[in-house]
Coordinates of C-alpha atoms in Angstrom, one line a residue:
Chain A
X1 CA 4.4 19.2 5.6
X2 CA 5.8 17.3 8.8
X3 CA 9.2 18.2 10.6
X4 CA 9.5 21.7 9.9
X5 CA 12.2 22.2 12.8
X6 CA 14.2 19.6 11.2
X7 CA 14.6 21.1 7.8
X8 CA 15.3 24.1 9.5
X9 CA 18.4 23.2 10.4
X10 CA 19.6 21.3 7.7
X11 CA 18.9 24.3 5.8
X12 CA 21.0 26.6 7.8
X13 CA 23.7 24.0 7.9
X14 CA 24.0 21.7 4.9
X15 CA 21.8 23.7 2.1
X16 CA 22.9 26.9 2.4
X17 CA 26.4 27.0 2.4
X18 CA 26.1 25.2 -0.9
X19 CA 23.6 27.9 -2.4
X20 CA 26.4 30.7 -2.7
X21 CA 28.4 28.9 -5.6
X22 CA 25.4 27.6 -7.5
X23 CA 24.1 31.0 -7.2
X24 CA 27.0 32.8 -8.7
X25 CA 26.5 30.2 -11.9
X26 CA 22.8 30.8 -12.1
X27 CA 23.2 34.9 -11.9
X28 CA 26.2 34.3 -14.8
X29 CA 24.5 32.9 -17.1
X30 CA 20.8 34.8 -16.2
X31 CA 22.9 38.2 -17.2
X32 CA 24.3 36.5 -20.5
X33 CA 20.7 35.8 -21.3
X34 CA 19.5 38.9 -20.8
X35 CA 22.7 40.7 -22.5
X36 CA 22.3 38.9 -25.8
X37 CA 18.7 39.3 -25.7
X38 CA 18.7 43.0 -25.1
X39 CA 21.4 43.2 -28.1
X40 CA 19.4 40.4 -30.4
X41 CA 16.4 42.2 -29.8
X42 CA 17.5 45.4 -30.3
X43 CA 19.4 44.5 -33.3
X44 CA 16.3 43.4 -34.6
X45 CA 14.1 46.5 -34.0
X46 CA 17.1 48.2 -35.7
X47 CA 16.3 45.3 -38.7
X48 CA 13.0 47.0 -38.4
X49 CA 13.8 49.9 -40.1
X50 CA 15.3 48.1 -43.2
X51 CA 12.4 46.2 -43.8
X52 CA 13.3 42.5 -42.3
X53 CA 10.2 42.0 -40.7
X54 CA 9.4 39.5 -37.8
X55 CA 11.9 37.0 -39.0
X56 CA 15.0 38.2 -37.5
X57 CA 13.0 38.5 -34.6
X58 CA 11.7 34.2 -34.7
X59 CA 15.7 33.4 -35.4
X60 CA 17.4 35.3 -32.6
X61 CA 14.2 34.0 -30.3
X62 CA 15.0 30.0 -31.1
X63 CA 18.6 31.1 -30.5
X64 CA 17.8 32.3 -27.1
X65 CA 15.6 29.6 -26.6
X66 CA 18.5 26.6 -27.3
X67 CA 20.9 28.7 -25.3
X68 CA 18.5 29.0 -21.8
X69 CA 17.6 25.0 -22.6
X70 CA 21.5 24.3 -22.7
X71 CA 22.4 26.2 -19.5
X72 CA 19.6 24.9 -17.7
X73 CA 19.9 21.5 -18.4
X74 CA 23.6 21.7 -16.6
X75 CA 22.7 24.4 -13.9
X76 CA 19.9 21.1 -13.3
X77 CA 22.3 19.0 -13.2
X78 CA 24.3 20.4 -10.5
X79 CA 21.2 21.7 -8.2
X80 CA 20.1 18.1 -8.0
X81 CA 23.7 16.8 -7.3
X82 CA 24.5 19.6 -4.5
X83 CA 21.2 20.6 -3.0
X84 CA 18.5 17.4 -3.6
X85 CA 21.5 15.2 -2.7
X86 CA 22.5 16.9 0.2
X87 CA 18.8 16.4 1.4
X88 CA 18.4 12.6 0.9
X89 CA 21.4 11.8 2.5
X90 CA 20.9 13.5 5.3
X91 CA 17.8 10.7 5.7
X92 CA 20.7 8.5 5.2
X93 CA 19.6 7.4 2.2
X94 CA 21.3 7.3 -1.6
X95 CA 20.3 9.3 -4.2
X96 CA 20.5 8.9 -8.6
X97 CA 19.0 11.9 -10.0
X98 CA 19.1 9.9 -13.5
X99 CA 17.5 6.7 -12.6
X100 CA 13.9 5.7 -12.1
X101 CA 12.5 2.6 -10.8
X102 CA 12.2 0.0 -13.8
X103 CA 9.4 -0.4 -15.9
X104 CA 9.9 -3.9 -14.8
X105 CA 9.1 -3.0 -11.3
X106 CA 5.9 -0.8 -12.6
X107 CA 4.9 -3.3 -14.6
X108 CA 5.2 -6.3 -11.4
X109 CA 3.0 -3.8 -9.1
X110 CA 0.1 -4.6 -10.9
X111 CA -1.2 -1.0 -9.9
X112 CA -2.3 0.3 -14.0
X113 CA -2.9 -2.3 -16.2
X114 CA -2.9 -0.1 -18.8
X115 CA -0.6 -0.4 -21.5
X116 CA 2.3 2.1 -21.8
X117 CA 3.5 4.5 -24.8
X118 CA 5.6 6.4 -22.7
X119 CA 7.5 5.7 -19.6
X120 CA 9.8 8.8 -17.9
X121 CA 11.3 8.8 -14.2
X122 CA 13.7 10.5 -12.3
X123 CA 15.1 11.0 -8.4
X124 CA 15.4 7.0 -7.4
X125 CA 16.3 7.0 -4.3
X126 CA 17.4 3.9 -2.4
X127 CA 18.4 2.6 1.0
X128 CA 17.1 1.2 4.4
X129 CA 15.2 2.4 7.0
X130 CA 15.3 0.7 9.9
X131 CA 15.3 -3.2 9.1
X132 CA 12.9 -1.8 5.8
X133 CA 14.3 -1.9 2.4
X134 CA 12.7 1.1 0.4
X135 CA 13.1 2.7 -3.1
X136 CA 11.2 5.5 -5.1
X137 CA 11.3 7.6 -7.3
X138 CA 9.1 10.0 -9.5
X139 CA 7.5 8.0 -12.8
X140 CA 5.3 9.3 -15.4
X141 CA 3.6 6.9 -17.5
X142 CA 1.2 7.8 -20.0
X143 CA -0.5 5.7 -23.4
X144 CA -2.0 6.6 -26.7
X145 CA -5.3 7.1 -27.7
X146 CA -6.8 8.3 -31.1
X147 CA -5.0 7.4 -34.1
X148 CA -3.5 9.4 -37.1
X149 CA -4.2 13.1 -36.4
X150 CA -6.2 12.7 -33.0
X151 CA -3.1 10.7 -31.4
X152 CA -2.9 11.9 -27.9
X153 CA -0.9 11.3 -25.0
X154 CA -3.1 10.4 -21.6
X155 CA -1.3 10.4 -18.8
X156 CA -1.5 6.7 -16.3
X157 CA 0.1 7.8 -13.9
X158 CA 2.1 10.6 -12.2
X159 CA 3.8 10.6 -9.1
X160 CA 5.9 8.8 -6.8
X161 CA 6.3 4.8 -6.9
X162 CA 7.0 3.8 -3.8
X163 CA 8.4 -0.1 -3.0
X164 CA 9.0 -1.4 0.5
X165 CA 10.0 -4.8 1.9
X166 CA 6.9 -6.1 3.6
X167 CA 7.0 -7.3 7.1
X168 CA 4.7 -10.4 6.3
X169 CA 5.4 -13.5 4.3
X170 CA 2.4 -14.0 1.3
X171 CA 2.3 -15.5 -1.9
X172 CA -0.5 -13.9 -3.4
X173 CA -1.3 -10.9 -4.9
X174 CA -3.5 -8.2 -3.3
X175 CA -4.3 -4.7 -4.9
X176 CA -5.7 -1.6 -3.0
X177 CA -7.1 0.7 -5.1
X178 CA -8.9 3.9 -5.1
X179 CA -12.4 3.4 -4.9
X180 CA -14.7 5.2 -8.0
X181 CA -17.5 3.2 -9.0
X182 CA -18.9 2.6 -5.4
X183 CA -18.5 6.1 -4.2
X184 CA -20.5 7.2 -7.3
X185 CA -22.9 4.6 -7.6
X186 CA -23.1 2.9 -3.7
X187 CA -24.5 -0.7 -4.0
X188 CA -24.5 -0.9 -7.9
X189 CA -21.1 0.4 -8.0
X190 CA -20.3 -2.7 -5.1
X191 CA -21.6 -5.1 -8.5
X192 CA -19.7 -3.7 -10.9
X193 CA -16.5 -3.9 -9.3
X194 CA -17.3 -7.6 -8.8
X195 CA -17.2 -7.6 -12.8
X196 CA -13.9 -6.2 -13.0
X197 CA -12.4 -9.0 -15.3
X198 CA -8.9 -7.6 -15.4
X199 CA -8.7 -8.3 -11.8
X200 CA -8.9 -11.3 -9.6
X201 CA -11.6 -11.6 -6.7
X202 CA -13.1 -8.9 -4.9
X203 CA -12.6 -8.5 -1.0
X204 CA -14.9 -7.0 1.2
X205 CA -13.7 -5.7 4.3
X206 CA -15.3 -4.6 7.7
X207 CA -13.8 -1.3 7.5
X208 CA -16.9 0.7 6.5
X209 CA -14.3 4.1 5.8
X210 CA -11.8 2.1 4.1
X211 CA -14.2 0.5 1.8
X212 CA -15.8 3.9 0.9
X213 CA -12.5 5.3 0.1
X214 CA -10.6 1.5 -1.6
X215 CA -11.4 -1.3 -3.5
X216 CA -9.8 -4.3 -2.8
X217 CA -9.0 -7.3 -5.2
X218 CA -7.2 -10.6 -4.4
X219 CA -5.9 -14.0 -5.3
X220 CA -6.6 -15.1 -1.9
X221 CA -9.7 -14.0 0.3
X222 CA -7.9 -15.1 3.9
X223 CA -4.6 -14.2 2.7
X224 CA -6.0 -10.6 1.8
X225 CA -7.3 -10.1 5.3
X226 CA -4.0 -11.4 6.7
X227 CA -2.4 -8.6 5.3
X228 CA -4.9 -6.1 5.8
X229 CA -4.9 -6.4 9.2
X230 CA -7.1 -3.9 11.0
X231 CA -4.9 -2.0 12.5
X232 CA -3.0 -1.5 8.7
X233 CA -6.5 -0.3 7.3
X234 CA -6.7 2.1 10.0
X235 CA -2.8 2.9 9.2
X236 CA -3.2 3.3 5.3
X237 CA -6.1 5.8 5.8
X238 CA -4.2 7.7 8.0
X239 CA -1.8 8.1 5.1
X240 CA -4.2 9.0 2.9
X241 CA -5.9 11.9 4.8
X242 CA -2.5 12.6 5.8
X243 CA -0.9 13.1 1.9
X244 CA -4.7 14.0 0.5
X245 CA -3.9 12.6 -2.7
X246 CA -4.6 9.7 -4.5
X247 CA -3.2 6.5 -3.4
X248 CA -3.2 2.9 -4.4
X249 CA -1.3 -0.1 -2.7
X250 CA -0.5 -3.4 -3.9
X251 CA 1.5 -6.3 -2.2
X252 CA 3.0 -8.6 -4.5
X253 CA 6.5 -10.8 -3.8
X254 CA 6.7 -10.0 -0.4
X255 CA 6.9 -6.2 -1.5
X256 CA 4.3 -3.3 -0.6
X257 CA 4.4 -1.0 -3.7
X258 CA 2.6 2.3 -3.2
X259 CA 1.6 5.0 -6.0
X260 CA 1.1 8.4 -5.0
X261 CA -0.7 10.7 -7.2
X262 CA 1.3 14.3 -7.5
X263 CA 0.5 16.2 -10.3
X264 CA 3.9 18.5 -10.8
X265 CA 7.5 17.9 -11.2
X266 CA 9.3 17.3 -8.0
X267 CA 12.8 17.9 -7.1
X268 CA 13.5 20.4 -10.1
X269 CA 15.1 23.8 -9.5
X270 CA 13.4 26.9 -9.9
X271 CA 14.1 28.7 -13.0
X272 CA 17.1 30.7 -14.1
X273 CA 15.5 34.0 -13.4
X274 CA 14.7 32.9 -9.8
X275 CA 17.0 32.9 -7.0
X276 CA 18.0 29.4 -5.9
X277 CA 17.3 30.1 -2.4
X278 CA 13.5 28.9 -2.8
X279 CA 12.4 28.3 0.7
X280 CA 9.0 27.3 0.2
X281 CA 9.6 24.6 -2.6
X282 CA 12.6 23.6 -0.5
X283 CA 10.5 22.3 2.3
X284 CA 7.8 20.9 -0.4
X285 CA 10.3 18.6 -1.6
X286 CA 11.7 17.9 1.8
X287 CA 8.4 17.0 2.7
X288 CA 7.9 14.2 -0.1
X289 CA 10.8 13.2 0.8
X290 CA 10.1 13.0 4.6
X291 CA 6.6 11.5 3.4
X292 CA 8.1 8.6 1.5
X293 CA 11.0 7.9 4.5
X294 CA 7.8 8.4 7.2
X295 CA 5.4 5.4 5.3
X296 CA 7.8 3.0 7.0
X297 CA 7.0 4.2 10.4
X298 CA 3.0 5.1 9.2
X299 CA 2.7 1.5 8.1
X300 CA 4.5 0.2 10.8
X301 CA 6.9 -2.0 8.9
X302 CA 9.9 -2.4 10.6
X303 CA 7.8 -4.7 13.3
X304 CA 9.2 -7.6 12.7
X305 CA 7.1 -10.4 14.9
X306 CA 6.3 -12.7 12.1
X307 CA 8.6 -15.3 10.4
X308 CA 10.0 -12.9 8.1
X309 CA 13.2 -11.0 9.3
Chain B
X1 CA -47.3 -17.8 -27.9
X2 CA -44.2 -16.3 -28.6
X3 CA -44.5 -14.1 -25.7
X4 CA -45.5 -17.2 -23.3
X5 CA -42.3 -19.2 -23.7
X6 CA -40.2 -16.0 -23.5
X7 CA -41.8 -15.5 -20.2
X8 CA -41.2 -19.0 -19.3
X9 CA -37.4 -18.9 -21.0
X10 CA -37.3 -15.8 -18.1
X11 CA -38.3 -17.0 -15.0
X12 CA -36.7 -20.5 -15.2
X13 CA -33.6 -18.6 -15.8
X14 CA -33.8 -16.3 -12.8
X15 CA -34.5 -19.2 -10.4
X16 CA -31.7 -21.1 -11.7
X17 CA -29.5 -17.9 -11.3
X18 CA -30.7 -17.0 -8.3
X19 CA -30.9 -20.8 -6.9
X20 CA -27.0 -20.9 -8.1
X21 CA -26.3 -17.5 -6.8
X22 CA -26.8 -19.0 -2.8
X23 CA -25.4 -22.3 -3.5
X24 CA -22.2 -20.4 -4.0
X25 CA -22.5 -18.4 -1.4
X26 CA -23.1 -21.5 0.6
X27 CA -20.2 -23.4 -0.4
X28 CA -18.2 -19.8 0.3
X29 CA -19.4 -20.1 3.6
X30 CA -18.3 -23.8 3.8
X31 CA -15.0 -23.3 2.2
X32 CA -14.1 -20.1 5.0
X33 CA -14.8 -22.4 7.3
X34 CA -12.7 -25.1 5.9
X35 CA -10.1 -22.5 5.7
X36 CA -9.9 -21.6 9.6
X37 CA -10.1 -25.3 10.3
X38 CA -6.4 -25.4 8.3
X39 CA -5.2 -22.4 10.5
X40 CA -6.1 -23.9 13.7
X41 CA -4.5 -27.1 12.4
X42 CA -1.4 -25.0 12.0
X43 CA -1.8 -23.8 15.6
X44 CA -2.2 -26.8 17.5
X45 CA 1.0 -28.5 15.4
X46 CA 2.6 -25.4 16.6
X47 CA 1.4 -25.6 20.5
X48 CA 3.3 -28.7 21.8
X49 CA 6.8 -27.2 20.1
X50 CA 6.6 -23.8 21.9
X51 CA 5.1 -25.9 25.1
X52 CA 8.5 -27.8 24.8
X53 CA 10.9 -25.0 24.7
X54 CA 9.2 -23.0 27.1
X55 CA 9.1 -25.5 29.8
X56 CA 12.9 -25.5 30.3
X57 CA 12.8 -22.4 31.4
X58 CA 9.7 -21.6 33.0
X59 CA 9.9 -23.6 36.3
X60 CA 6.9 -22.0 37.8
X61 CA 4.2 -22.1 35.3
X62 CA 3.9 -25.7 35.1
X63 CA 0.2 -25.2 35.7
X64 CA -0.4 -23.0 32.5
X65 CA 1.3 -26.1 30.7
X66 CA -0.6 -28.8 32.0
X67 CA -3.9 -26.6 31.2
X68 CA -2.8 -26.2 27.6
X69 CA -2.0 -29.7 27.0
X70 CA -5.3 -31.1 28.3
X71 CA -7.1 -28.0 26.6
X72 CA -5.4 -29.1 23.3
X73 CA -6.1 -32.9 23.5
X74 CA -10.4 -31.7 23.9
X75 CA -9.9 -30.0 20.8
X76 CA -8.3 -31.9 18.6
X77 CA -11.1 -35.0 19.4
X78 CA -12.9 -35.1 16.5
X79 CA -16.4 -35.8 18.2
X80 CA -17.4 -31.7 20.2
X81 CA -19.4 -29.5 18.9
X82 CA -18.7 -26.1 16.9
X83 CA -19.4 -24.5 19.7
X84 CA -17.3 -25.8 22.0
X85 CA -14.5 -25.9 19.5
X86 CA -14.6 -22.4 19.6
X87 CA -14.9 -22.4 23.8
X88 CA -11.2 -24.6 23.8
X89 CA -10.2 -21.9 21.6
X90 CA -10.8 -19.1 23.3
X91 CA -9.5 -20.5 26.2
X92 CA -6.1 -21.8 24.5
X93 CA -6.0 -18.2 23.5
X94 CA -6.3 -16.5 26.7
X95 CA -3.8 -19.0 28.3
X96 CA -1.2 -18.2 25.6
X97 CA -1.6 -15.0 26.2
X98 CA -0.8 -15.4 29.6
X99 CA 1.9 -17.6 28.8
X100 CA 3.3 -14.7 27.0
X101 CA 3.5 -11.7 29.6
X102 CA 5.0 -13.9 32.2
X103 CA 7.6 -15.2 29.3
X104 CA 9.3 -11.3 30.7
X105 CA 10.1 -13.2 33.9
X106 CA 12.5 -15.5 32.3
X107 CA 15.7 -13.7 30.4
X108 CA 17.3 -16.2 29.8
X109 CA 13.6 -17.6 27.3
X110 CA 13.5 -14.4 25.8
X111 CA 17.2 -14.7 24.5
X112 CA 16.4 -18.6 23.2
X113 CA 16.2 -18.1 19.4
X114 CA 14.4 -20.9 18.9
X115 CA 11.6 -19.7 21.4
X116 CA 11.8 -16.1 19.7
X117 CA 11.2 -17.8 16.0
X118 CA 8.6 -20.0 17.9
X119 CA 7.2 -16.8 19.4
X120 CA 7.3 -15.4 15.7
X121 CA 5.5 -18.2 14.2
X122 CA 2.4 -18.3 17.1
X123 CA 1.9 -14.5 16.1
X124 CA 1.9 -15.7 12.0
X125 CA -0.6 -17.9 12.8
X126 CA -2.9 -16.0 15.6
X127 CA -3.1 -13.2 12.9
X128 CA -3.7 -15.9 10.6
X129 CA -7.1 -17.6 12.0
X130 CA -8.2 -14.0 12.9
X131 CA -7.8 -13.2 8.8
X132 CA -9.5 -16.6 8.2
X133 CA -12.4 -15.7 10.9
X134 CA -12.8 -12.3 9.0
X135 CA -13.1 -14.0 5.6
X136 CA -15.7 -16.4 7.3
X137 CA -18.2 -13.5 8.3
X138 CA -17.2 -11.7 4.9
X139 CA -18.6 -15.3 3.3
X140 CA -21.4 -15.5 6.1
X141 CA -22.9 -11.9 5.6
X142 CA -22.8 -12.2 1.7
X143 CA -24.6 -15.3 2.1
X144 CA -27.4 -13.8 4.4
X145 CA -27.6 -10.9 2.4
X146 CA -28.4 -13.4 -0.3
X147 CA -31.1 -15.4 1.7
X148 CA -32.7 -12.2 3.3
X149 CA -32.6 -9.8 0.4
X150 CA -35.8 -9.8 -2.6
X151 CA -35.9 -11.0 -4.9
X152 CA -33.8 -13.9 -4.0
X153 CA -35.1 -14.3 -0.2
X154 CA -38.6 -16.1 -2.1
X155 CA -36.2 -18.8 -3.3
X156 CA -34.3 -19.0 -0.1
X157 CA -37.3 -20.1 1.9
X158 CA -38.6 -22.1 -0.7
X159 CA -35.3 -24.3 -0.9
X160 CA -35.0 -24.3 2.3
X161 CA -31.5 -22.0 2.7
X162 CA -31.8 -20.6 6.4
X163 CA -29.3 -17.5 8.1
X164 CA -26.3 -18.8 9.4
X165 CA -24.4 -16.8 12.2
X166 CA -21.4 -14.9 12.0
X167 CA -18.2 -15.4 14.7
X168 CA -18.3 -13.4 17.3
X169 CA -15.2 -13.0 19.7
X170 CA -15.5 -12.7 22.9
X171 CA -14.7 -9.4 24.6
X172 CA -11.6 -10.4 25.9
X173 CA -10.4 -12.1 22.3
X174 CA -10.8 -8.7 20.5
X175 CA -8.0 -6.7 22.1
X176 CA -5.5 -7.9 19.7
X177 CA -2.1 -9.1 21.3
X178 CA 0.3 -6.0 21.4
X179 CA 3.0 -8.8 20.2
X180 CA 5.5 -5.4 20.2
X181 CA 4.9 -4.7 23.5
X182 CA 5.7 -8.7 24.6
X183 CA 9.1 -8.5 22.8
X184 CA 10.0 -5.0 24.0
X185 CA 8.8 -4.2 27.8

């Protein structure tokens, strides 16, 4: 993504140095892995002979399979405390790899109505750029459907949650969201959305592009377009072509939430067979990160030349 | 028979749909209005404040405030036009505007918190009336679509529901005030 001169220093100066210990772990425990599966295994070939069939061969498999889970779990652990860490401070930000913005906060965005079976997040991170207060973190949020055997999980959403101060006082509730029906269907897809119950009122704006690619709901039609300004349509496309993802806003409380669509797991370490030393996914993750930090300064909000501070 | 009144059932209820369909958008239209009314309300409360701060400071621009104040009394007469409601306002604009660049002149008004929270408010409220005027030609083009577009354009004419016109700022009005650039330059 953006900034790559950037990271490339902080590599050479704050990641690296921190690589060589975690790498001595990782290659430790790697070579018991493959030690005790070359003996299990071959113990079990040996089993062969006598008859034992395949189930020696499940057992020392699950046995494996616990041990790898086990190490990994604290090797991932420590590469988010050394190495992720290391990365959102230098944004001078703070970091809990455990904690995820509350459901309480999902649930007061307004983005997915959708009721939620399961709700799993991880990598808050917290803090203040500029005079902006922001926090995210990556949420995964999925619900039922079927019942008895059929019982599936469907996923709502998975991504990053993103939740800003807003620079403008309001006391309504607006909701940007990705536009399906109209770019399907053009006019009859405009009527439908009008029907949306779940929603309040439907805005139209001027912005031809922005309402091909959004559909905008609201409490407040005049209050909707005071927030909207122009120039933030303009600014929230610009995001969007810039991420090319799926994104929906909503400004609620005086806050700006943003959901962006990422279909992976961010901010994991690469397996136990893999060096640490990952370059590539190194700068993918410091470019969410530099994303999230950048919407700030791509949505313009530390201008504060309204009544709110 | 049966078919008959079904047919009549039908078409009553489409004229009363559509006939209800444009009185909303009417009142819409109305009710925008109504709402940029309350703005401008907001802005001319807001006027003879910053007016009063300013002029402690700005000795030379006595002429801008004058202008202002006899610009403001026109406009909040109840008897003008639309029109030139719109006129004053533009021109109360442009003045402010003024007002504001040569506000860089005076240090010592730029530092007066109270003029900077002033400053903060006029902005809150310019954005505001420009969000109300967008709502208005959101309302005003729904409602034309309505009155031009079949089938409901027969009963438009019919009841007498004629085109109204959208706002349209004047060429100088729609370069919106770089507020940043007033606070920082």
């Amino acid at each position: 993504m953006q900034k790559i001169e950037s990271f490339q220093a902080l590599y050479e100066t704050a990641l690296r140095p921190r690589f060589a210990a975690l790498e001595t772990e990782r290659k430790q425990v790697a070579d018991k892995l493959k030690l005790y599966g070359a003996i299990g295994f071959g113990v079990c070939f040996l089993l062969l002979f006598l008859k034992a069939g395949i189930f020696p061969f499940i057992i020392t498999g699950v046995g494996l399979y616990f041990f790898y889970q086990h190490h990994a779990k604290g090797f991932r652990s420590r590469y988010k405390h050394e190495v992720i860490r290391t990365m959102v401070t230098a944004e001078g930000l703070e970091y809990d790899a455990g904690r995820s913005i509350a459901q309480a906060d999902y649930e007061k965005s307004k983005l997915f109505l959708q009721r939620i079976n399961r709700y799993y997040g991880d990598d808050h991170v917290s803090g203040q750029v500029g005079k902006t207060n922001i926090r995210f973190s990556e949420l995964f949020t999925q619900y039922e459907s079927g019942s008895g055997k059929n019982k599936q999980l469907q996923t709502i959403f998975r991504g990053i949650l993103f939740i800003a101060d807003f620079n403008k006082k309001f006391i309504g509730e607006t909701m940007v969201l990705p536009d399906v029906s109209e770019n399907l269907m053009g006019t009859f897809g405009s009527f439908l959305q009008g029907l949306n119950f779940s929603r309040p009122q439907l805005v139209k704006l001027e912005d031809v592009e922005f309402e091909k690619q959004f559909v905008v709901y609201s409490t407040d039609q005049v209050e909707a377009r005071y927030i909207l300004s122009t120039a933030l349509m303009q600014r929230i496309l610009n995001f969007k072509t810039k991420v090319q993802t799926r994104i929906a806003l909503s400004f609620i409380n005086s806050h700006v939430y943003i959901a962006i669509s990422i279909n992976k797991n961010l901010f994991e370490p690469p397996s136990l067979f893999q060096s640490i030393d990952n370059y590539s996914q190194l700068v993918t993750y410091h470019g969410y990160i530099q994303m999230c930090v950048g919407i700030v300064e791509e949505l313009d909000l530390n201008t504060r030349i309204w009544t709110k501070e | 028979m049966f078919f008959i009144i079904g047919f009549i059932v039908f078409v009553v209820l489409a004229v009363a749909l559509t006939y209800n369909n444009l009185v909303g958008a009417r009142n819409a239209v109305e009710n925008a209005f109504g709402t940029i009314d309350v703005m401008l309300k907001k802005r001319y409360d807001l006027l003879p404040n910053l007016v009063e701060v300013a002029k402690r400071y700005m000795k030379h621009e006595q002429q801008i405030f004058t202008d202002l104040a006899s610009l403001r009394a026109q406009a909040t007469t109840a008897a003008i036009s639309s029109d030139q409601k719109v006129h004053l306002e533009n021109q109360i604009s442009g003045l402010m505007k003024n007002l504001m660049v040569s506000v860089e002149n005076y240090p010592e008004l730029k530092a007066s918190e109270q003029f900077v929270m002033l400053q903060r408010s006029w902005n809150e409220t310019e954005e505001q009336i420009s969000a109300a005027r967008r709502a208005f030609n959101a309302a005003v083009t729904q409602y034309n679509n309505a009155v031009d577009k079949f089938p409901s354009n027969l009963f438009a004419s019919m009841f007498n529901f004629k085109r109204k016109e959208v706002f349209v700022i004047a060429e100088t009005e729609r370069q919106n005030i770089n507020a940043k650039a007033l606070f920082n330059s």
